[in-house]
Coordinates of C-alpha atoms in Angstrom, one line a residue:
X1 CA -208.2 -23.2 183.7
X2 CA -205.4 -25.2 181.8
X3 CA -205.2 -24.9 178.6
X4 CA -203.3 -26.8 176.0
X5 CA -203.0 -26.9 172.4
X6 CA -203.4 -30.4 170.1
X7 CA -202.0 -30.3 166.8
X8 CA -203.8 -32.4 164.5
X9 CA -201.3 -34.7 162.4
X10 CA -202.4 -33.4 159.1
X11 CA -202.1 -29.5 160.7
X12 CA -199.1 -28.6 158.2
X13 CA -201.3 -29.6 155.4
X14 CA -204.7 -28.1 156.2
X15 CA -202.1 -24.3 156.9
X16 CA -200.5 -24.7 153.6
X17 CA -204.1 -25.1 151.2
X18 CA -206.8 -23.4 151.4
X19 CA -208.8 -25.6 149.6
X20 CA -208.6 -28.4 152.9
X21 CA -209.4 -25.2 155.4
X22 CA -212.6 -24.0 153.7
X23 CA -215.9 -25.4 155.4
X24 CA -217.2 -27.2 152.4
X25 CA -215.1 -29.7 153.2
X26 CA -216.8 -31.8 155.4
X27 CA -214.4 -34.5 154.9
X28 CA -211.3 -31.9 157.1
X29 CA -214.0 -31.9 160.0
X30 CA -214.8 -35.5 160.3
X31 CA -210.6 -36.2 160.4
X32 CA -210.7 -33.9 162.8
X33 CA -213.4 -35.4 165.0
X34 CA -212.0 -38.8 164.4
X35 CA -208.5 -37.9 165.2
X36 CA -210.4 -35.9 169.2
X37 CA -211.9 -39.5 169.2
X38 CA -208.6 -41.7 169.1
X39 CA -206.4 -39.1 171.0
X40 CA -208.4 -36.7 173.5
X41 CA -211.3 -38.6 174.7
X42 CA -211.7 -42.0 177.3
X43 CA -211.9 -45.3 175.0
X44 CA -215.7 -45.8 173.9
X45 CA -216.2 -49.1 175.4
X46 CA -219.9 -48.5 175.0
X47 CA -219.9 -45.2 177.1
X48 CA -223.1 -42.7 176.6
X49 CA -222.4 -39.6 174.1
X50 CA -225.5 -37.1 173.9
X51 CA -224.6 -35.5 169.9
X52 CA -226.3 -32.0 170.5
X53 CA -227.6 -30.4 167.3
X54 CA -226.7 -33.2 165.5
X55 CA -228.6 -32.8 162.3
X56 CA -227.4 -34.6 159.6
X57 CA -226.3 -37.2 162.0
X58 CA -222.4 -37.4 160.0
X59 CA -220.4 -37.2 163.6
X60 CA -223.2 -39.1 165.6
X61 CA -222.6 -41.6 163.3
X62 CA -219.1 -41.8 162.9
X63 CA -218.7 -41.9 167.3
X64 CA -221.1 -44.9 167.0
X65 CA -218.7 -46.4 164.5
X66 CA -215.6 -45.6 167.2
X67 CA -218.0 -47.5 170.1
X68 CA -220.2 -44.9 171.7
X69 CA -223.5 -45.5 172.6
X70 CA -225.2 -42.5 171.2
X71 CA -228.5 -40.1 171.2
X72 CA -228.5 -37.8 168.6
X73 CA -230.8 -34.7 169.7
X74 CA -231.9 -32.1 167.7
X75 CA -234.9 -29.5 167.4
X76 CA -235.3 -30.7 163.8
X77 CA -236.1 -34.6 162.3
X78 CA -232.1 -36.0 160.7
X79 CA -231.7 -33.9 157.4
X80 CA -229.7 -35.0 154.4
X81 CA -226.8 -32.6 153.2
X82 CA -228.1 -32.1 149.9
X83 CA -230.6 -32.8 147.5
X84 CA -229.5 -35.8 146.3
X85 CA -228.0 -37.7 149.2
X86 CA -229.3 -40.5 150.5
X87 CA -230.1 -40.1 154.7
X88 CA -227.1 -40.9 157.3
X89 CA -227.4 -44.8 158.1
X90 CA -228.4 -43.7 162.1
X91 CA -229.2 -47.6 162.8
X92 CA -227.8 -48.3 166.2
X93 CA -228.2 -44.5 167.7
X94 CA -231.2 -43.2 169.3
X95 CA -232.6 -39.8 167.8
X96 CA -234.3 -37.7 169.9
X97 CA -236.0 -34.4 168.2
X98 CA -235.7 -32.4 171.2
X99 CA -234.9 -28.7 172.1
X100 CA -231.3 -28.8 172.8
X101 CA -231.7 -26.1 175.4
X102 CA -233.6 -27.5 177.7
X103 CA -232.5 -31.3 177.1
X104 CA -231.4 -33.3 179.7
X105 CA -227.9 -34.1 179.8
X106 CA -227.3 -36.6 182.9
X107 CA -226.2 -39.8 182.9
X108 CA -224.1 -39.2 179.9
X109 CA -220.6 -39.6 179.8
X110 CA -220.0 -37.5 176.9
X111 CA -221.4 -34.3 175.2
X112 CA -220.8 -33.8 171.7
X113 CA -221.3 -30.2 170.6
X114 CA -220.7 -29.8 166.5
X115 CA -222.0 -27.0 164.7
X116 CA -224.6 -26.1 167.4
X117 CA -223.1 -24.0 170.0
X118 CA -222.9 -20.1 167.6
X119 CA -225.9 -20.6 166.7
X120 CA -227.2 -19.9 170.4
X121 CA -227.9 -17.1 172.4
X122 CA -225.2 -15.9 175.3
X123 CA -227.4 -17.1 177.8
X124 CA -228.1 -20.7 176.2
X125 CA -224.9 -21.2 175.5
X126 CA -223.7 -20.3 179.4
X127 CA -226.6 -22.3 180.5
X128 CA -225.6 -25.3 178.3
X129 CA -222.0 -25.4 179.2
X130 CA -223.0 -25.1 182.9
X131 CA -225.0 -28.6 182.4
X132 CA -221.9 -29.8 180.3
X133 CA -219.6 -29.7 183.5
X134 CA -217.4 -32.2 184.6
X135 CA -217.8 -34.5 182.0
X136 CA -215.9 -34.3 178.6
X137 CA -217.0 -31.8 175.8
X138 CA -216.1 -31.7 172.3
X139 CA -217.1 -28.4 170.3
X140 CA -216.8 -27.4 166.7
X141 CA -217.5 -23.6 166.6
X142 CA -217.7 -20.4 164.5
X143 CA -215.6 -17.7 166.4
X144 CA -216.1 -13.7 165.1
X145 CA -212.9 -11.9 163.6
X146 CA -214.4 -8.6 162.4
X147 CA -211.2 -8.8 159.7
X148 CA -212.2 -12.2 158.7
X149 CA -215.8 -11.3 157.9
X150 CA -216.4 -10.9 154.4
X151 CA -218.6 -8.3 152.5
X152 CA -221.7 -10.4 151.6
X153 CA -222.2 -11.3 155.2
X154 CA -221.9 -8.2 156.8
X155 CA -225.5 -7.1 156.9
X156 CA -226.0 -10.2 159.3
X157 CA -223.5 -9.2 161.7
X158 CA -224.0 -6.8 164.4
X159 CA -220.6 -5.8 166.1
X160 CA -219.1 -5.1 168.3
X161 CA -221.1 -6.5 170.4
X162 CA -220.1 -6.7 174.6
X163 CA -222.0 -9.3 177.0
X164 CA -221.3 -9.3 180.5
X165 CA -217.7 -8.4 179.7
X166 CA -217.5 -11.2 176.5
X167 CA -216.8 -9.4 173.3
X168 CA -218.3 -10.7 170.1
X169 CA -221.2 -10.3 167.5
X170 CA -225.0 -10.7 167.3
X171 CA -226.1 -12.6 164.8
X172 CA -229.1 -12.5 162.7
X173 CA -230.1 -16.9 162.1
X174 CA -231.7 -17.4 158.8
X175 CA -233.8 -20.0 159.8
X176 CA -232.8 -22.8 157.3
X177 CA -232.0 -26.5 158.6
X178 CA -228.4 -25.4 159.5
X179 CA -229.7 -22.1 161.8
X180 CA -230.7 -21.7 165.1
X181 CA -233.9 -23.2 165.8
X182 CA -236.6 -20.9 167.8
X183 CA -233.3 -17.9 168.2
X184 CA -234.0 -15.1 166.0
X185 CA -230.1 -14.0 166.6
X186 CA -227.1 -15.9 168.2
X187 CA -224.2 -14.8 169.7
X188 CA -220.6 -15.0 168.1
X189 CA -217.6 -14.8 170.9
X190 CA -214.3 -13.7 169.9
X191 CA -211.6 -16.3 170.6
X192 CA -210.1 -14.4 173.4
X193 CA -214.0 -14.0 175.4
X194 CA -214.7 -17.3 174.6
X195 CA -211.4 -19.2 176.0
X196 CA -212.2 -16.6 179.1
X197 CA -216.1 -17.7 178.8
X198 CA -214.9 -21.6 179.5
X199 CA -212.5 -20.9 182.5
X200 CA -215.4 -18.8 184.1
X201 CA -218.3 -21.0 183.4
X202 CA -216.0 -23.5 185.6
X203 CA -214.2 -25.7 183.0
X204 CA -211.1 -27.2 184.0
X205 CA -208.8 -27.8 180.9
X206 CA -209.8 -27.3 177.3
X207 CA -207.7 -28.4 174.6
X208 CA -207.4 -26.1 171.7
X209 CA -207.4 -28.0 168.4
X210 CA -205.0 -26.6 166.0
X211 CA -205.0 -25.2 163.1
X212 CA -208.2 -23.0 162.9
X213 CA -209.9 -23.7 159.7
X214 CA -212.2 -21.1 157.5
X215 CA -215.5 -20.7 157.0
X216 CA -217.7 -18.7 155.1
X217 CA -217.4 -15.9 157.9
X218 CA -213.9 -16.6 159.0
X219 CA -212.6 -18.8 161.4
X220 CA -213.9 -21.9 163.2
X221 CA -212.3 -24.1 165.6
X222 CA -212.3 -27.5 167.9
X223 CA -212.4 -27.7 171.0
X224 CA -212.2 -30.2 173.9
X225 CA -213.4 -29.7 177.5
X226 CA -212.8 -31.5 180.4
X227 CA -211.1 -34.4 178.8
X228 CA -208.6 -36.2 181.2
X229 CA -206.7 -34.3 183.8

């Protein structure tokens, strides 16, 4: 498998404050995703993009703006991101409430994989990537740092954890609209298993976005599969 590192334009930035690498802000992701978009994938021109676990519908939404014709599937009816917010405009993309796992992916020319794939069991998310292949794959991902974990989530994590060779962590979902849905615990792969899980689930070249950026329970990072040769 090659892989390659992309530097986002804004990387220097995001390293030097923490307040631009913490999850909360969505606005860091969606640059992200717009700048994989514009630099990593095909041009649009109306291609098919199946957004997996899409939720909210924030990056279905924004690859329609960029040209893609897009389904946005998830387990769960579109969900706003708080209280007060008004629901994602999703005029123009066709949402499917669907199982992800068992969703079927041909005929598109695109997967889009955000926020869905740690929140899956080893075995779904092998299965998944296998129905992935050969076309490009953008992921947005937890990965497990034991060091990284802090205190108050501990008691979720179970670790270390070893799969078929793949180290990581089991984790226990919580069952709210930004869990698993029907997984009572996901699996978490270290960065090292998990660049070795693509190559050996029969990816070609991924593209490893840098920098990392933090989450609650450490760090999470793009990704971009099978994009070009």
């Amino acid at each position: 498998m090659k892989v390659e590192t992309l530097a986002v334009p804004f990387a220097d930035r995001v390293r030097g404050d923490p307040q631009l690498q913490a999850i909360g802000k969505l606005g860091l992701r969606l640059r992200t995703f717009r700048h994989i978009l514009d630099t990593c994938l095909p041009p649009a021109d109306g291609r098919s993009t199946a957004a997996l676990g899409a939720g909210h519908g924030l990056f279905a939404g924004l690859a329609k703006k960029k040209g893609y014709k897009v389904t946005a599937v998830d387990a769960r009816l579109p969900w706003t991101l708080g209280d007060g917010d008004r629901p994602q405009d999703l005029s123009g993309i066709e949402v499917v409430q669907h199982d992800v796992r068992t969703f079927d992916l041909s005929g598109f020319d695109t997967v889009l994989i955000i926020g869905l794939l740690y929140h899956l069991t080893f075995k779904d998310q092998r299965d998944l990537l296998a129905r992935c292949a050969g076309r490009p794959t953008v992921i947005d991902t937890e990965v497990f740092d034991a060091a990284a974990l802090p205190g108050d989530a501990r008691d979720r994590f179970r670790y270390p954890v070893e799969i078929d060779g793949y180290h990581g962590a089991l984790v226990a979902e919580t069952g709210d609209v930004w869990s698993s849905y029907g997984i009572d615990r996901s699996f978490w792969f270290s960065e090292e298993s998990l660049l070795r899980f693509f190559s050996e689930v029969g990816v070609g070249r991924v593209q490893v976005v840098e920098p990392a950026y933090a989450s609650h329970f450490g760090p999470r990072r793009w990704y971009v599969l099978d994009a070009g040769s």
